[in-house]
Structure formats: structure tokens, C-alpha cells
Amino acid sequence: MSTLIKGGHIVTAVDDYLGDILIEGETISAIGASLDAGADRVIDAAGKYVIPGAIDPHTHMEMPFGGTVTCDDFTSGTTSAAFGGVTSLVDFCLQTPGQSIPDALATWHEKIERCPPVIDVGFHMAITDLHDGGRLEDVAQVPEQGVTSYKLFMAYKGAIMVDDETLFRTMQVAARTGALVMVHAENGDVIDVLVKQALAEGRTEPRWHAATRPPHTEAEATDRAIRLAHLAGCPLYVVHVSCQEAVEPVAAARARGWRTWAETCTQYLFINEQHLEEPDFQGAKYVFTPPPRPAHNHELLWRALQTGVLSAVSSDHCPFRISDQKTLGRDDFSKIPNGAPGIENRLHMLHHFGVRESRITMSQLVDLCCTQPARLFGLFPRKGTIAVGSDADIVIWNGEKPLTLSAASHHSNIDYNLFEGTKVVGAPEVVLLRGQVIVEGDELVAAPGAGRFVARARFGEQLQPAHEERLART
Amino acid sequence: MSTLIKGGHIVTAVDDYLGDILIEGETISAIGASLDAGADRVIDAAGKYVIPGAIDPHTHMEMPFGGTVTCDDFTSGTTSAAFGGVTSLVDFCLQTPGQSIPDALATWHEKIERCPPVIDVGFHMAITDLHDGGRLEDVAQVPEQGVTSYKLFMAYKGAIMVDDETLFRTMQVAARTGALVMVHAENGDVIDVLVKQALAEGRTEPRWHAATRPPHTEAEATDRAIRLAHLAGCPLYVVHVSCQEAVEPVAAARARGWRTWAETCTQYLFINEQHLEEPDFQGAKYVFTPPPRPAHNHELLWRALQTGVLSAVSSDHCPFRISDQKTLGRDDFSKIPNGAPGIENRLHMLHHFGVRESRITMSQLVDLCCTQPARLFGLFPRKGTIAVGSDADIVIWNGEKPLTLSAASHHSNIDYNLFEGTKVVGAPEVVLLRGQVIVEGDELVAAPGAGRFVARARFGEQLQPAHEERLART
Amino acid sequence: MSTLIKGGHIVTAVDDYLGDILIEGETISAIGASLDAGADRVIDAAGKYVIPGAIDPHTHMEMPFGGTVTCDDFTSGTTSAAFGGVTSLVDFCLQTPGQSIPDALATWHEKIERCPPVIDVGFHMAITDLHDGGRLEDVAQVPEQGVTSYKLFMAYKGAIMVDDETLFRTMQVAARTGALVMVHAENGDVIDVLVKQALAEGRTEPRWHAATRPPHTEAEATDRAIRLAHLAGCPLYVVHVSCQEAVEPVAAARARGWRTWAETCTQYLFINEQHLEEPDFQGAKYVFTPPPRPAHNHELLWRALQTGVLSAVSSDHCPFRISDQKTLGRDDFSKIPNGAPGIENRLHMLHHFGVRESRITMSQLVDLCCTQPARLFGLFPRKGTIAVGSDADIVIWNGEKPLTLSAASHHSNIDYNLFEGTKVVGAPEVVLLRGQVIVEGDELVAAPGAGRFVARARFGEQLQPAHEERLART
Amino acid sequence: MSTLIKGGHIVTAVDDYLGDILIEGETISAIGASLDAGADRVIDAAGKYVIPGAIDPHTHMEMPFGGTVTCDDFTSGTTSAAFGGVTSLVDFCLQTPGQSIPDALATWHEKIERCPPVIDVGFHMAITDLHDGGRLEDVAQVPEQGVTSYKLFMAYKGAIMVDDETLFRTMQVAARTGALVMVHAENGDVIDVLVKQALAEGRTEPRWHAATRPPHTEAEATDRAIRLAHLAGCPLYVVHVSCQEAVEPVAAARARGWRTWAETCTQYLFINEQHLEEPDFQGAKYVFTPPPRPAHNHELLWRALQTGVLSAVSSDHCPFRISDQKTLGRDDFSKIPNGAPGIENRLHMLHHFGVRESRITMSQLVDLCCTQPARLFGLFPRKGTIAVGSDADIVIWNGEKPLTLSAASHHSNIDYNLFEGTKVVGAPEVVLLRGQVIVEGDELVAAPGAGRFVARARFGEQLQPAHEERLART
């Protein structure tokens, strides 16, 4: 099977040119000014951008949290993703405290077997319990399974939060195994005190979610994680940086040449703490963590993306229905399941408000959503770029297509949309995964199972085409 | 009883002039160009500096630690202090984990009753156990007793280290009660891991004390304490800052206008990590915490004193004998009692290497050792300056007197001296406490009990002459 | 002649106590809790602050500028000063381009002979023309005359601006002679271009004064002067820092331990660029240089005063009447004489908005307006403090006295007041200069000539009581 | 004519893969996993890197300076370049003070006509004299000629240095015309004073070249240029940053999001100030400007390249023979012509010490030497990358080829080599310019004239294949 994408405006993290792309099997076999290869299928991309399939390195499918479970499974969640131009995601396999690491990993593999994805899927290992260090060797084995990043939570005290000993010991393992350490950086102790005090004073509405997680709880934990990773000698990736206070220690570390990277998420560029005050408990839609911040942070985060202080934008897709899940916290903001949907609209929002409004270039969008996530998470160069030999994960993006973002039309199971009613211009027209068209216009043309598990390379190593096969065999 | 100090070169934190000081009772009643008041006693200070008695805000007398007890009690320790020109100290009343706060305080009052001091003494309250928050009200009561600072240890895991919840809750109490929070800022979790790993690898010598407490463990905790204090709304004082990495977050906070102050100690200006390698276990003399650092930090700490980033120099006097106490850790550096003597030589070292070598002025020495400690710890203006109405705590300092620092001649019970053999020029000639001569040349002329407990004012408040009396009555 | 000030609340840059001050002749002979000295005169200061006479290190009396002359001579200007609690000022002796340095100095001495001051007066030497280096030796001689600071203008192109060669050569001389270099830091080349362009576009109103001197023209020159002084090895004092952009290089230099100091002026804490838009040419009242800045700078400047980044507050008193002097620029903002009055209201404003509104303490006010200017300009300890042996330059400040600032009641020749109508609480009640009462309530009780020229010490040296006499004899 | 490059390891600023490149005519027509296109010529690149031809944005061919002329003309200089893997350079057309801008440009076009280049050549316009602003319109016309960058010298007083007025006015023009402003940032006034003083003291040896240009003369001018460009609203490129002091203002500006970029040059990564002390006047080889710095700067500059603070590495090729040109300054270091050769060895040095020693990746080398210079100077995407449609400027780099750098074997006219005797591994094997092989092994296979003038796009615009033609027609 071969496909020829004709005449598109190909944009990578650095390049920008007109050309044809020939796909043979699952990979790109040639790029040319004018390829006439008698392909099985020809897609006309004239007047469209042709970009790498986006990678979402931060999602939570079918994840138990606070007595409920996120409402997208891997089939529904990846379907939503595909409509947003996403062709790979990396989801957090979450160790339940007490559970063994191999069990946790098995649980996640079962999820994608039960609800097969339509895009490719990798896993991070979220470690919550080292069992007094007894599980360190299990942790060390994880990268052998193609799971080459460890996630730790510095918040959610009493649930999945780890102490500095667990954090540091895991970082030391990472330094040895070549894994990347990811942290949710908030000071859980301080937040726990503030939450209890707020509740004791009868402050139960959603807006207290933000008030009890002030920016310096995030900045503190960010600085702490950075220094611990530096001491341990491992690379670090700080997830969902939400405010200038937390950007600053990241910037300082990077200026010193430390191996620190960080992402923000779409919502931190658009949603602010005022949204939590929407009446009738609608503010609960915006209860995600870290919380929405004062609006002046929005432009400062764009600045950090422009100057390279932040390396990526993820979605932190973590959907809980407003109708019957968020309501767990109707009388107690601390019981509102934390999280919001977003996997489908990341490129829509960044293209419209970023590229069209001249905050970033199209190449920067590709870099932030495709190339950098691929590089940092061991998917490059198989994914994250348009180059000969790379997987033919490709989005044909119509830069002029108008779209209104809405829960009524999105493809996730979630019953609300963070950007409800927002009118944007620009959307995917065709999405290919390893050479196969999975989305065409408003149609999903792939079946569940089109996507598969991707064993990722270790930090700093490359994922060559042959690599997956080798790992698959082991 | 009146005393006239004639013709000295009076130096305060700002002023610098020739004059006479008349003392009536315990306080300074007049300062004049030439006072002829028929005083009971006249002391000729011509050619000498006349400075405020120094305050040492950081000492550990008769403190249990690691299975032993510091070898100075309040009588011997304050005698040593007096010979160093120190007329007040503030010692750490240490709550044993499990012990109640009032009990801990009572224990410390007993110590000064049993071994009465020759200089004035105040207490900080070192909090190690809030009993799940149950002791917060006790903590809130402490300032009523004239104990207006709380100390918390972020290191010494498994012993007196507190978690961030205890730290933050105490800070919140401080914000309410007007107490100053002091932190020993090192990341105890990380250090605990590194220590265990070093021991597991057979690394037992004293030099591993420094290797297992790298500078960023201090910098991290410093940054954390600063942000938590800012969130809690209390003033913060970081003790024994030892290196540039930890100076930086202090500098940043102060530039933002936050209520952060910090001290260094004499030893961090002179001792470096190489000292730990002295053969025959002599390196154990330098096992104090934070550890001695690479020598380039010395000039950087002087710089921080010059520019006001650091506000004070204390001794952290914490004496354990090399002959039979430090030896507890002969086969395991982690069992060496942490601490070193220093209360007697702070001014000697700062005057010689600071003032005479033009790193600081004599006024800056007074500011760092007398005025700022008095201000920050609620002793000002009763102590820490030479002004009408202030306590007549005065040192007549002979700026030309040669002295060789040595355990053979110092007055502490400790059997070694950090600066053994160092030749300095400059020493106290007469020391007065509330108008009473306590040291004259090489003689102690005060009896134990000359000094007494001082109830200190809350942070930012002044300790007026009448204040102590009022507190004494309550 | 002796005077006793009874029972005041004496405040210095560090101390704060109740006491009596005995003055004999021109100096303070004793300070006591209760002095009964049979003085010739007794002043009751109960309930009042007793502070050092303020020093204004930045004034322009009878200065030719832009075709006119500032409207205060040394008699009227110092009278205004005295009513504001100022007992010494240092005025800029301005070398007319082409004029010799000794001639310039002689001209300024003639001014104080012709219009004798009521407070003490020193001079800075403002150097505008080195005559190709031929006058460097004259420059080197100036400190011998007690004129121990050089001022250079980096702005006013075509008039008194110097190029970097003149600036740097003068700095090198200062490094040798012990003089302090002062700079007016604005990039005159850039401003000259912007002014010409604005005028060419018909933009003639006062508000273009600010628009053509954007903050980075000040920041750039500030950074330049700091680095040049560091290269030359001389101490530097940046005058009239007006905005955060210019504070930053000062802060950076001080953090590096460089010998950089800077002042702001009262007006930069209160006046903003909107004032320039007052109708009917009234905006011209606020045409001073650097110009008023956006209002957010006000709190940032207070912050810089609090944290010690800025060391002093001066007035930059430079009065041109709105009725017939400012009008020179009615049709061309660049012809409006630059400057505003302020010598009388500095303490009023800082006490009311600084001390009473808790931005600074009374001790900080004394430090910023008295002690630091005295230290930096070679007047300390003779002036700038209340200490035995110091000149009895003393202000008895009634902290509860209400006052409305107004041109109708101030004592300068100027016909407007920058703070017209502002109601403050706090004003001088009695002002003494070297023991002589010069202001009592609303009365000037000193005759012109009560003040005299003060030969100042070199940078870092002290001005002892005997010093002046010695200089007077030479 | 078509050429097929088979099986190489293709590296761009972001990508990294194995593939074939098909060149048709002057451009790349296809890239494929395996292209069998019956090309006219096939080059086997197996085991070799295939990278974009390097761009040197900073050279001085046949430039008059200090009474002599650089010893490479465009034929010899570009030959040397080609052997170093350079396929385009941008040379400084230098306006002689007094000369008109069009004349200067005509002079430079004559140079490339007389001595035709073997690689492509663009020009920057170095402006030294605006003739009181009279030439501003000429300056504005220059970008129309495809010369889209202005260079100004802040040093070389009395020769080509401009004052801030000229600098700022040119920046304003640039903001209007879309040109990039380049500055040689050193404070010429200060340096002029220091040089004269050194000579007056008999200090004539080469090492005084560095002593009279201390780092803060560079840092100051760098900060000044950055702020002036920001005020004028034009993009700025600081050439030849040599030391950490000058890196800092660049880093600060970039963190603020200002449009500031900067390069360093190969020599600042390897040569230090000690080299100037080589005996027998051999130190004169290292007399370039800014001068070699203390060696600790080397790793700090590498760090700045790694973190993106510096965007490019150029050669500043400016060759003066040691035998008979540098000797002009045998008795006076200030008369030594400033400059050194380097166009041939930039990639050799960066590949060996950068890539092989793991300071940078091969992609970073491409970014620093090819892609960023192309982007910043209006050559992208025609040059600076390997992409369909781009010029086939390609280097086949043998990463294992050993080479000893030496004047005996290099191809410039210059009689010494800065890195004489340095053994490196890695060198070009084949170099193609617009599809034509120009270097093959040790042979130059192109004739003079193979290269041609390139009209560059304005800053931020792209140079499309058709662009040159269009410009050529106008």
C-alpha cells in the first residue's frame, strides 16, 4: 500500500517548503518536489499544511481518581485525539499504592487490549509506593518494557503523593536506567493544610480549589524537584507548569545548563482563576491541578514558549463529567475530581491563538506539539517529524477551516468542553497513522486497534524504525 | 553604683566617635564628650574601641544529641562567651519528640537554674513534634513567656526533622503570634538516602559527612522554607547559611522585599571541606552541619555580609569533645555528634580577618554581631547598641592586643579549638553586663548568676527597659 | 552658649530612645537619660522626634540653564530648605563649557558670598569640558578645596553632555583623588534624536518631554556609567533614578559588590507621566529630568529604598517659575527649563507617606535623608547623625502636626508646588544648625550667613570636628 | 544535470536519518529511503554525514584596515571556505568614512567581479558615516539591493566607530526597512583612553591589546546596543561575543523576549589571552577584536551555545599575514592589524571538540553554522537546510577522517593558522554548491565564478527559490 500526499505546505520544527510525500507501508519513503510514483492513493494537499502527527505526552485514560474513573477509555480518548490531529499519546500507568509495579503495568496493558486505541500509545510509569525501597529493582526493570519515564506526584497527600525519599531514590534509579523523571510539582503538605483550613471555615465552593493551591506551592516544588534531579543526575521534565512563579526556577536551571525541561498545557494559556467562579457549580469544570491562575500568566507562558524555557504543550486530558462526576465535590471542593478534557483541541487553540495571532510560528507549533515531545519521550525520529524513514504519522491541516469548539461536536465521552463556543480557524482534514488514514474530514475511518503500544527509547536515545520490532520480540 | 568609661572610641552600627559613657545601675545614663560625674568607678578606655556587648543568637548548651550531650553547660558556656565579648546569647530549647512544649521550656529553665549563666540568656523554642497539631496552642503560648522565635529542623530525619506540614503550621502560628521562624535548612530525606548509601559502600570516614550533604540539599531547603514562610505570612530567619548556593535564594527573596533574613557562622568563613580529611580522625572536629564547604565560598560569604544579603554572624556553638564524644562516630561518620565550639572566638576572628583585613568596617562588625541579632530577636534597643537607656552591656575592645587562639587557653569545656594556633590581633579587655564588670583582662570577675533570663519582644517590636520587669511580673 | 533639648524621642539611622541632648557651642556634648546641666536654653521636645538635620545632596541654586537661571539663590533656597528640616545641602557648581575649573568654583563661592545661606553648604564640581584633557590636573586639585565629588551629565547633548572619554578620564582621576563620581544617566544622543523627531512632527506639548526620554535611555546610561566606573576603579553615585529599568543595573552592581550607590528624588515617588498632560501648559511644572514615569514605578522605587538598592532620597531642587520661566518652552517642550522645586517638602512627604503609611521606619527616613547622604558625601560623622561630638544640626519633628503643602505657604521663590494641596501630618518644629536655632515654628530666626561653606572629606574618609578648622586655615 | 547522493546519514538542525538525496539542476528535488532515479552522477555517502553547506555570516575579504588590506580576496577566501564545508558567506561591505553608500556597495561588487568567488556571497552594509543624516535615505535603499543587514562599529575611535546618534538613527531605519542591525560592541572611547595610556607607559607588546580592552568594555557596549535596538524597534545581532560578561546582557534580553541574537566565533572557544604572550611577536597572530579572553570563558561560551543564548558561530575571517602585515605593529600593539583567519577550520573545530567531545550534537552544529545563520540573514530556506526545493548546497562530511590543521595545508593566502598543529578527526569529503561539486577530497573542482552574489531577504522573510531571480530582474 502506498500513498502520495501532493503539493502540501510541509512544515517541520525547522523546515517549511512545498512538496510531495510518498508513503510506502507505514513509513515515509520519499519527499520530493514532484513525485509521480503511481501510488495506490493520492491525497491532494494543495493549500494545506502538512505537519507531523501531534504527540500528547500527558493523558489520563480510564484512570481511577477520587472514587471515580476518567470517562474516556483508550478507544474513546484516542478517537477524540485523532480528531485533534494527535497520532500518539503517552498515558500514565498509575501504580495504586500497595500494588506492584509489574501489576500496574499489566493493568494498563489490559486497558488498551480491552479498549483498543485508534492511535499509537506509550506509557509512563507513575510511581506512588516504593514499599520501603523494596520495589526499586522493579522500577529499574520498567524501561526494558519500553516504558522509559517515571512520574511522581509531589501533591495529593494521603493518596498518591510521594515523599522526597521516594522521589530522590527513583531519580537515582532513573540516572542509572536512562529514564526521564516527570514530576507533578506542588507542595502537597502545604496544600493539605490550606484545604483543611478552608473547609473548616466553610469554604466549599470550587473557587477555593485555586485559593488553597497558591502559585508558590507550585514554584517551591518545582525548584525542589529540579535540585533533587540535579543531585541524582537524572533528566527531569516538569509537567503542567501553570504560572510565572514556576517558570522561573525552570528558566534558571536551563540557563545553568541543567537537564531540566518543562511543559505547560493548553488550558493554562486560556483559562484563569475567575472561571472557577462560574455559578451553579459550573466552576467545577475548571477544577484541574495546578489550578487556573490569574490571567496575567497567560502571556508570560506564551513568552516562555517563545523563548524555549518551556519545551512542550500537552493536554493533561483527564476528563470527569460535570453531570455526575464533578458533582462528587458539590459540597466540598476538595472532592471534585481534578482534571479537565483537552486532547482534541490543543492544536485548534494553538494554531488559532498562537500561529494566527503571531505568538508562535507554525514551525514552533510543530516543535512544541510534535518534535519536542517525540525527542523527550524517546519517540524520535520515528515520530515527531516528517522525514524519510519516519513513521507516516501525518496531519493535513486546513489553516482556513472554521470550527466552533463544543461538547456537542467533540469526540470524547466528556460532557463539557473547556473552550465551549470558541470559534477558531484551522483544523485537521486528513490524519494518517503509520500510513493509514484514520480521520478524514468528520469521519473516523480507522477501527479500534489501528493504534498500538509503542515501546519508547531511553532518554537521549533514538527510536529507530527497527527498534520497535526488536523490543516487540523481547 | 555608677561607672564611667572614659575616652573610648565608641562604635555602634552607624556611629563612630570619641566619648565617655556613664552607667548608672544597669543602664547607660549618659554619653558625653567629657563627663565628670564623680562615678563610683572609672575605666580608662583611651585608645580602645567601646562597642555593644555581642549577642550570639545561635548556641546549644547542655543539649542532648546523638546519645551524648554538648559539653558546655550554661555556666561554662557563658563564661567562654564572656571572654569573647558576648553578653547575651539565645539558646535553643529543644523539644524532645513526644515531649510537651511547656515541659521542654521548663527543662531549659531548669538548666539555667542549675548552672547559672554569667551573661544574659534567652531561649528559642525548637519544635520537633506537633502531636498531630494538638500542640499548636502550646506553640502559640510560647511568645507569652518571652520566647519569641520558633526553630524547626528540615534535616536529621528520624530524629528531630519535621515535615512540611509541621513546618507550615508552625509558620502560620508564628504569623499570628508575632514570632520569628528559624530554620535549619537541609533536605533531610535526600541526605538520609545519601548517608545510607555511603555507609553501605563502606565509606565511614569524617569526610563523607560533607559528601553526603551537597550544597544543593541546603539550597533546596532554603528556597522551600522561604516560600513556605512567604505563604504563611511569617518572618523567616535561615540559620547557618554555608555556601553560595544557599545564599542565592535568600538574596532573591530579599530583593523581592520578602521578610527573609539569614545568618552565617564564623566557621563557614574559615573552615573548608578539606579540613575533614585531617588524619587520625581529627577531621571529626569539623563535623558540623551544614558541613564545611569548598573554600571558594569563603569570599562569597564575606561578600554576602558586605552587601547585606546575610544579616548576622552567629557561632552555632555546639561543643562535643574530640577525645570521647566525637569518637562515637569513629567507625561511622553519621554517628559523629554534629557540632563545633565557637562562642568565644567569633569577634576575634571577625575583627582580625574582617576589620583589620578591610573586608568589613568596625561598624559592620557591630551590626552583624550586636545590632542585627538584637533587632531580629527582640532584644533591641535594650541590647545591641550603645545608647542612652540601653543596658550597659559593653565591651572595651583592645584593637592591638595579640592573641593565639587555642584550646589550651579558651574557657569552654571543649577540648579543641576550630582555629587552634591562629594568631589574631584584637581582644576584649573589659566586658560589662548591665553595668557590672564580668571580665577584666584574663579574669572572670562575675559569679555564675550574674546573667539572667531575658524575655524577648515579638518580632518587629522593641524591648524597652521596662519591658522585662513587666514580663517578670506576669 | 549651651542648649538642652529635653525629653525627645531621639531617632538615628539605627537607634531609637528617649533622652536629653546637651549642646555646647556648635556640637553635641552629651546625651543623657536626664541631663540637668543648667543650660542657657532649654527646649522641650517631649512627644516629638529629635532627628539629625537632613542633608540634601542634590540642589541647583542660582543655576543658569537654557537661557534662564533657577529662581532660588542661596539665601532663598536655603531658607526654604531650613523650613523643611534641611541643615546642609550640596549644590552643583557647574562649569560652563569653556570655563576653567577654578573659575567655576570661584563663581559658586561668589554666589554664597553674595546671597549667604542660612544652612551649611557644600559643592559638587560639575565637569562639562576637559579641554582635550588639559584640565585634568585642575580636576585633580578640586578635592583639595573640600569639593570631593565630580558630577557629569550623560544627557543634554550640545550643552553640558560629556562623551564617554571625558566621563572615563574623570572617573580615572576620581579613582586617584578619592572623589566620588556622580552621573546624570540618560543617553543624550538617543534623546536628542527623539526630541528632534518629535518636534519635526509638530509634537510640542509638555507630555512629549517624557515620550522622548523613554526608561531605557536612562537604564542604558546607568549601566554604562556603572561599568565605566568599575573599570576606572572609582566609586559611583547615580543621581535621580526614576524607574525600575534603571534600578535594575544598580541592584545588579551592588549584588556583585561593586562600589555603586544611587538615589531617587521625592518626585519620582509621587508624580507620574500623566501629570505632564495637565491642561493650559500646567504640565510644564512637571518637566524635570528624567521625566515622571508610569505610576507603577512608585511602589517599585519604595521597594528599592526598603531593600537598600537605593541609598538616599534627594530633592533635585531646581526651580523655574511656571509664570515666566517654564513659558520659554510654551511652543516647544524641549525649551522648557528642566527642573522642579522640592527642597522644602522632602521630609514632609517621606514622613507622611513613608513612615506613617508603614513603607519605611523613622530610622530609615533618617538613614535615607541624613546619614547616608552624610556618609557618601564626606560629611559624616560631623553631620548626618546625633552623636557626641557631631555638629548640633538637629530637627525637632512634630509627628502630629498637620500641614497643607502649597506655593502659598512655602518659602522658596518658586511660584508653584509639585504637591500643591497635599495634606500631610508631620513637620519640623524647631531646627538647629550647629547649635543655633534657625527655624522656630513658622519663623526663620537665623540671618543669612548662619550657614557656611563646608569642606567635605574624600570618599570613605570621615569629616571630624577638627577637620573643617584645619581646612579653613589652609 | 542530476546528482544522487546515496545512503548518507542526513543531519539537519532537527532531523537525523539515512537516505538518498536527488539533485536536479541547482536544487534538491527529492529525498528518499532509496531513490533510483538514473541520475547523471551518483555519490556514495554511506557512513558519512550529509549536512547543509555551512554559512559564514562574518568575513572580511580584501578589506582595507589600518593601512593594509586583508590578504584574502574573494577567490582565495572562498576557496579556503569551500575546503571547510562553507558554501555561502556574507561579507562586510565597508563604507569608508566620507564615501557614499552606493559607492561602497559598488566597490564590493567590483571585488567579486575582479576575484570571482567559488561559493555564494552576500553582503552586509557596514555604515561608518551618515554625513549628518544626509545618507539615511541611501541606507534605506540598501535592502532593495538584497543587502538586508547593517553593521555598525562601536569601537575603533577615530576610524570607523560611530556615535550613538548614528547607531540609533540607523537602527530606526532598519526598523522601517526590515534590515537586521549588527554591532561590533566595544566601548571605543574607553579603549582609546586605555590604549593611549598603555602606550604612554611604554607598553607596546601584543598582550596589551587584551589588557586595554577589558571584558566590561564589551559588556557595556553590548548592553547599550541591545537597549538602543529595543528602543528603535529593530532586530539586533551582536557579533563576536567573546566572554561571559557580554553573554549576560544578551541572555537577559532574550529572556525578556527582545529581538536580540548573538554569535561567537571559533577562536573565542579555543584561544585565550595567554596566547598573546607568545614570544618573538608571535602573539600578534592572536590580535583580533574583541581580544582573546581568560580561558574560563571557553566553557561558558559552549554553555551559551548549548542553551541557545548564542545562536551562531562565525569565523570573523580577517586575515593579516604575520610575516609582513602584523609587523606594522611590532613597536606599537595598537598598530597591529586586528584580525585572524578562520573560515576554513570552523567546522573542523566544532565537529571535533563540540560533537565528538559531546558538547553539542551534530544537529546543533548544523543549527549553529548553517540553519540559524541562514534564517537570521535572509537565506532560509534556500540555504541552511536540506529540504526539497532548497539549494543543493551540501557537505558530505567524513566523521572519521583525521586531519592536522596547519598553514602548510590550508587554502587561504594567510601564512599562519590559529590552530596550527591541532589534530582533529572529521572533514568534508565532497562539497556541492547548488548541485555542482566544488570540492572533492583535496581538490578544488570548481572554477572561480562558481559562486555568485545572493540577494538576501529582509529579516523574518524567507528567501524562496524564485526570489533571487526576481531580485536579479529588478
mmCIF file with all atom_site columns, N, CA, C and O in Angstrom, chain B residues 63-71 320-321 324-326 328 337:
data_model
loop_
_atom_site.group_PDB
_atom_site.id
_atom_site.type_symbol
_atom_site.label_atom_id
_atom_site.label_alt_id
_atom_site.label_comp_id
_atom_site.label_asym_id
_atom_site.label_entity_id
_atom_site.label_seq_id
_atom_site.pdbx_PDB_ins_code
_atom_site.Cartn_x
_atom_site.Cartn_y
_atom_site.Cartn_z
_atom_site.occupancy
_atom_site.B_iso_or_equiv
_atom_site.pdbx_formal_charge
_atom_site.auth_seq_id
_atom_site.auth_comp_id
_atom_site.auth_asym_id
_atom_site.auth_atom_id
_atom_site.pdbx_PDB_model_num
ATOM 1  N N  . MET B 1 63  ? 22.976 20.362 75.458 1.00 0.00 ? 63  MET B N  1
ATOM 2  C CA . MET B 1 63  ? 21.930 19.832 74.587 1.00 0.00 ? 63  MET B CA 1
ATOM 3  C C  . MET B 1 63  ? 22.173 18.361 74.276 1.00 0.00 ? 63  MET B C  1
ATOM 4  O O  . MET B 1 63  ? 23.248 17.981 73.822 1.00 0.00 ? 63  MET B O  1
ATOM 5  N N  . PRO B 1 64  ? 21.171 17.515 74.515 1.00 0.00 ? 64  PRO B N  1
ATOM 6  C CA . PRO B 1 64  ? 21.304 16.123 74.132 1.00 0.00 ? 64  PRO B CA 1
ATOM 7  C C  . PRO B 1 64  ? 21.262 15.979 72.611 1.00 0.00 ? 64  PRO B C  1
ATOM 8  O O  . PRO B 1 64  ? 20.449 16.631 71.958 1.00 0.00 ? 64  PRO B O  1
ATOM 9  N N  . PHE B 1 65  ? 22.146 15.178 72.080 1.00 0.00 ? 65  PHE B N  1
ATOM 10 C CA . PHE B 1 65  ? 22.187 14.962 70.641 1.00 0.00 ? 65  PHE B CA 1
ATOM 11 C C  . PHE B 1 65  ? 22.949 13.688 70.358 1.00 0.00 ? 65  PHE B C  1
ATOM 12 O O  . PHE B 1 65  ? 24.083 13.532 70.798 1.00 0.00 ? 65  PHE B O  1
ATOM 13 N N  . GLY B 1 66  ? 22.341 12.806 69.647 1.00 0.00 ? 66  GLY B N  1
ATOM 14 C CA . GLY B 1 66  ? 23.023 11.598 69.197 1.00 0.00 ? 66  GLY B CA 1
ATOM 15 C C  . GLY B 1 66  ? 23.597 10.771 70.321 1.00 0.00 ? 66  GLY B C  1
ATOM 16 O O  . GLY B 1 66  ? 24.694 10.209 70.198 1.00 0.00 ? 66  GLY B O  1
ATOM 17 N N  . GLY B 1 67  ? 22.905 10.736 71.442 1.00 0.00 ? 67  GLY B N  1
ATOM 18 C CA . GLY B 1 67  ? 23.350 9.863  72.511 1.00 0.00 ? 67  GLY B CA 1
ATOM 19 C C  . GLY B 1 67  ? 24.352 10.475 73.456 1.00 0.00 ? 67  GLY B C  1
ATOM 20 O O  . GLY B 1 67  ? 24.875 9.825  74.365 1.00 0.00 ? 67  GLY B O  1
ATOM 21 N N  . THR B 1 68  ? 24.617 11.749 73.286 1.00 0.00 ? 68  THR B N  1
ATOM 22 C CA . THR B 1 68  ? 25.501 12.428 74.217 1.00 0.00 ? 68  THR B CA 1
ATOM 23 C C  . THR B 1 68  ? 24.942 13.832 74.450 1.00 0.00 ? 68  THR B C  1
ATOM 24 O O  . THR B 1 68  ? 23.804 14.121 74.043 1.00 0.00 ? 68  THR B O  1
ATOM 25 N N  . VAL B 1 69  ? 25.701 14.655 75.140 1.00 0.00 ? 69  VAL B N  1
ATOM 26 C CA . VAL B 1 69  ? 25.219 15.985 75.494 1.00 0.00 ? 69  VAL B CA 1
ATOM 27 C C  . VAL B 1 69  ? 26.339 16.970 75.255 1.00 0.00 ? 69  VAL B C  1
ATOM 28 O O  . VAL B 1 69  ? 27.499 16.671 75.581 1.00 0.00 ? 69  VAL B O  1
ATOM 29 N N  . THR B 1 70  ? 26.007 18.138 74.689 1.00 0.00 ? 70  THR B N  1
ATOM 30 C CA . THR B 1 70  ? 27.081 19.111 74.457 1.00 0.00 ? 70  THR B CA 1
ATOM 31 C C  . THR B 1 70  ? 27.784 19.396 75.787 1.00 0.00 ? 70  THR B C  1
ATOM 32 O O  . THR B 1 70  ? 27.159 19.449 76.844 1.00 0.00 ? 70  THR B O  1
ATOM 33 N N  . CYS B 1 71  ? 29.106 19.623 75.683 1.00 0.00 ? 71  CYS B N  1
ATOM 34 C CA . CYS B 1 71  ? 29.913 19.583 76.902 1.00 0.00 ? 71  CYS B CA 1
ATOM 35 C C  . CYS B 1 71  ? 29.999 20.901 77.646 1.00 0.00 ? 71  CYS B C  1
ATOM 36 O O  . CYS B 1 71  ? 30.720 20.998 78.637 1.00 0.00 ? 71  CYS B O  1
ATOM 37 N N  . PHE B 1 320 ? 31.239 19.236 71.209 1.00 0.00 ? 320 PHE B N  1
ATOM 38 C CA . PHE B 1 320 ? 31.402 17.824 71.581 1.00 0.00 ? 320 PHE B CA 1
ATOM 39 C C  . PHE B 1 320 ? 32.899 17.528 71.609 1.00 0.00 ? 320 PHE B C  1
ATOM 40 O O  . PHE B 1 320 ? 33.599 17.818 70.627 1.00 0.00 ? 320 PHE B O  1
ATOM 41 N N  . ARG B 1 321 ? 33.345 16.922 72.670 1.00 0.00 ? 321 ARG B N  1
ATOM 42 C CA . ARG B 1 321 ? 34.783 16.666 72.827 1.00 0.00 ? 321 ARG B CA 1
ATOM 43 C C  . ARG B 1 321 ? 35.298 15.711 71.758 1.00 0.00 ? 321 ARG B C  1
ATOM 44 O O  . ARG B 1 321 ? 34.662 14.718 71.430 1.00 0.00 ? 321 ARG B O  1
ATOM 45 N N  . ASP B 1 324 ? 36.329 12.070 73.574 1.00 0.00 ? 324 ASP B N  1
ATOM 46 C CA . ASP B 1 324 ? 35.424 10.978 73.953 1.00 0.00 ? 324 ASP B CA 1
ATOM 47 C C  . ASP B 1 324 ? 33.972 11.187 73.517 1.00 0.00 ? 324 ASP B C  1
ATOM 48 O O  . ASP B 1 324 ? 33.104 10.412 73.898 1.00 0.00 ? 324 ASP B O  1
ATOM 49 N N  . GLN B 1 325 ? 33.696 12.207 72.734 1.00 0.00 ? 325 GLN B N  1
ATOM 50 C CA . GLN B 1 325 ? 32.322 12.362 72.232 1.00 0.00 ? 325 GLN B CA 1
ATOM 51 C C  . GLN B 1 325 ? 32.280 12.176 70.716 1.00 0.00 ? 325 GLN B C  1
ATOM 52 O O  . GLN B 1 325 ? 31.522 11.359 70.204 1.00 0.00 ? 325 GLN B O  1
ATOM 53 N N  . LYS B 1 326 ? 33.110 12.926 70.017 1.00 0.00 ? 326 LYS B N  1
ATOM 54 C CA . LYS B 1 326 ? 33.173 12.762 68.569 1.00 0.00 ? 326 LYS B CA 1
ATOM 55 C C  . LYS B 1 326 ? 33.473 11.297 68.224 1.00 0.00 ? 326 LYS B C  1
ATOM 56 O O  . LYS B 1 326 ? 33.056 10.799 67.166 1.00 0.00 ? 326 LYS B O  1
ATOM 57 N N  . LEU B 1 328 ? 32.228 8.687  69.142 1.00 0.00 ? 328 LEU B N  1
ATOM 58 C CA . LEU B 1 328 ? 31.056 7.831  68.917 1.00 0.00 ? 328 LEU B CA 1
ATOM 59 C C  . LEU B 1 328 ? 30.921 7.473  67.432 1.00 0.00 ? 328 LEU B C  1
ATOM 60 O O  . LEU B 1 328 ? 30.279 6.483  67.092 1.00 0.00 ? 328 LEU B O  1
ATOM 61 N N  . PRO B 1 337 ? 28.791 13.124 66.685 1.00 0.00 ? 337 PRO B N  1
ATOM 62 C CA . PRO B 1 337 ? 27.896 14.219 67.076 1.00 0.00 ? 337 PRO B CA 1
ATOM 63 C C  . PRO B 1 337 ? 28.217 15.463 66.245 1.00 0.00 ? 337 PRO B C  1
ATOM 64 O O  . PRO B 1 337 ? 29.389 15.847 66.120 1.00 0.00 ? 337 PRO B O  1
#
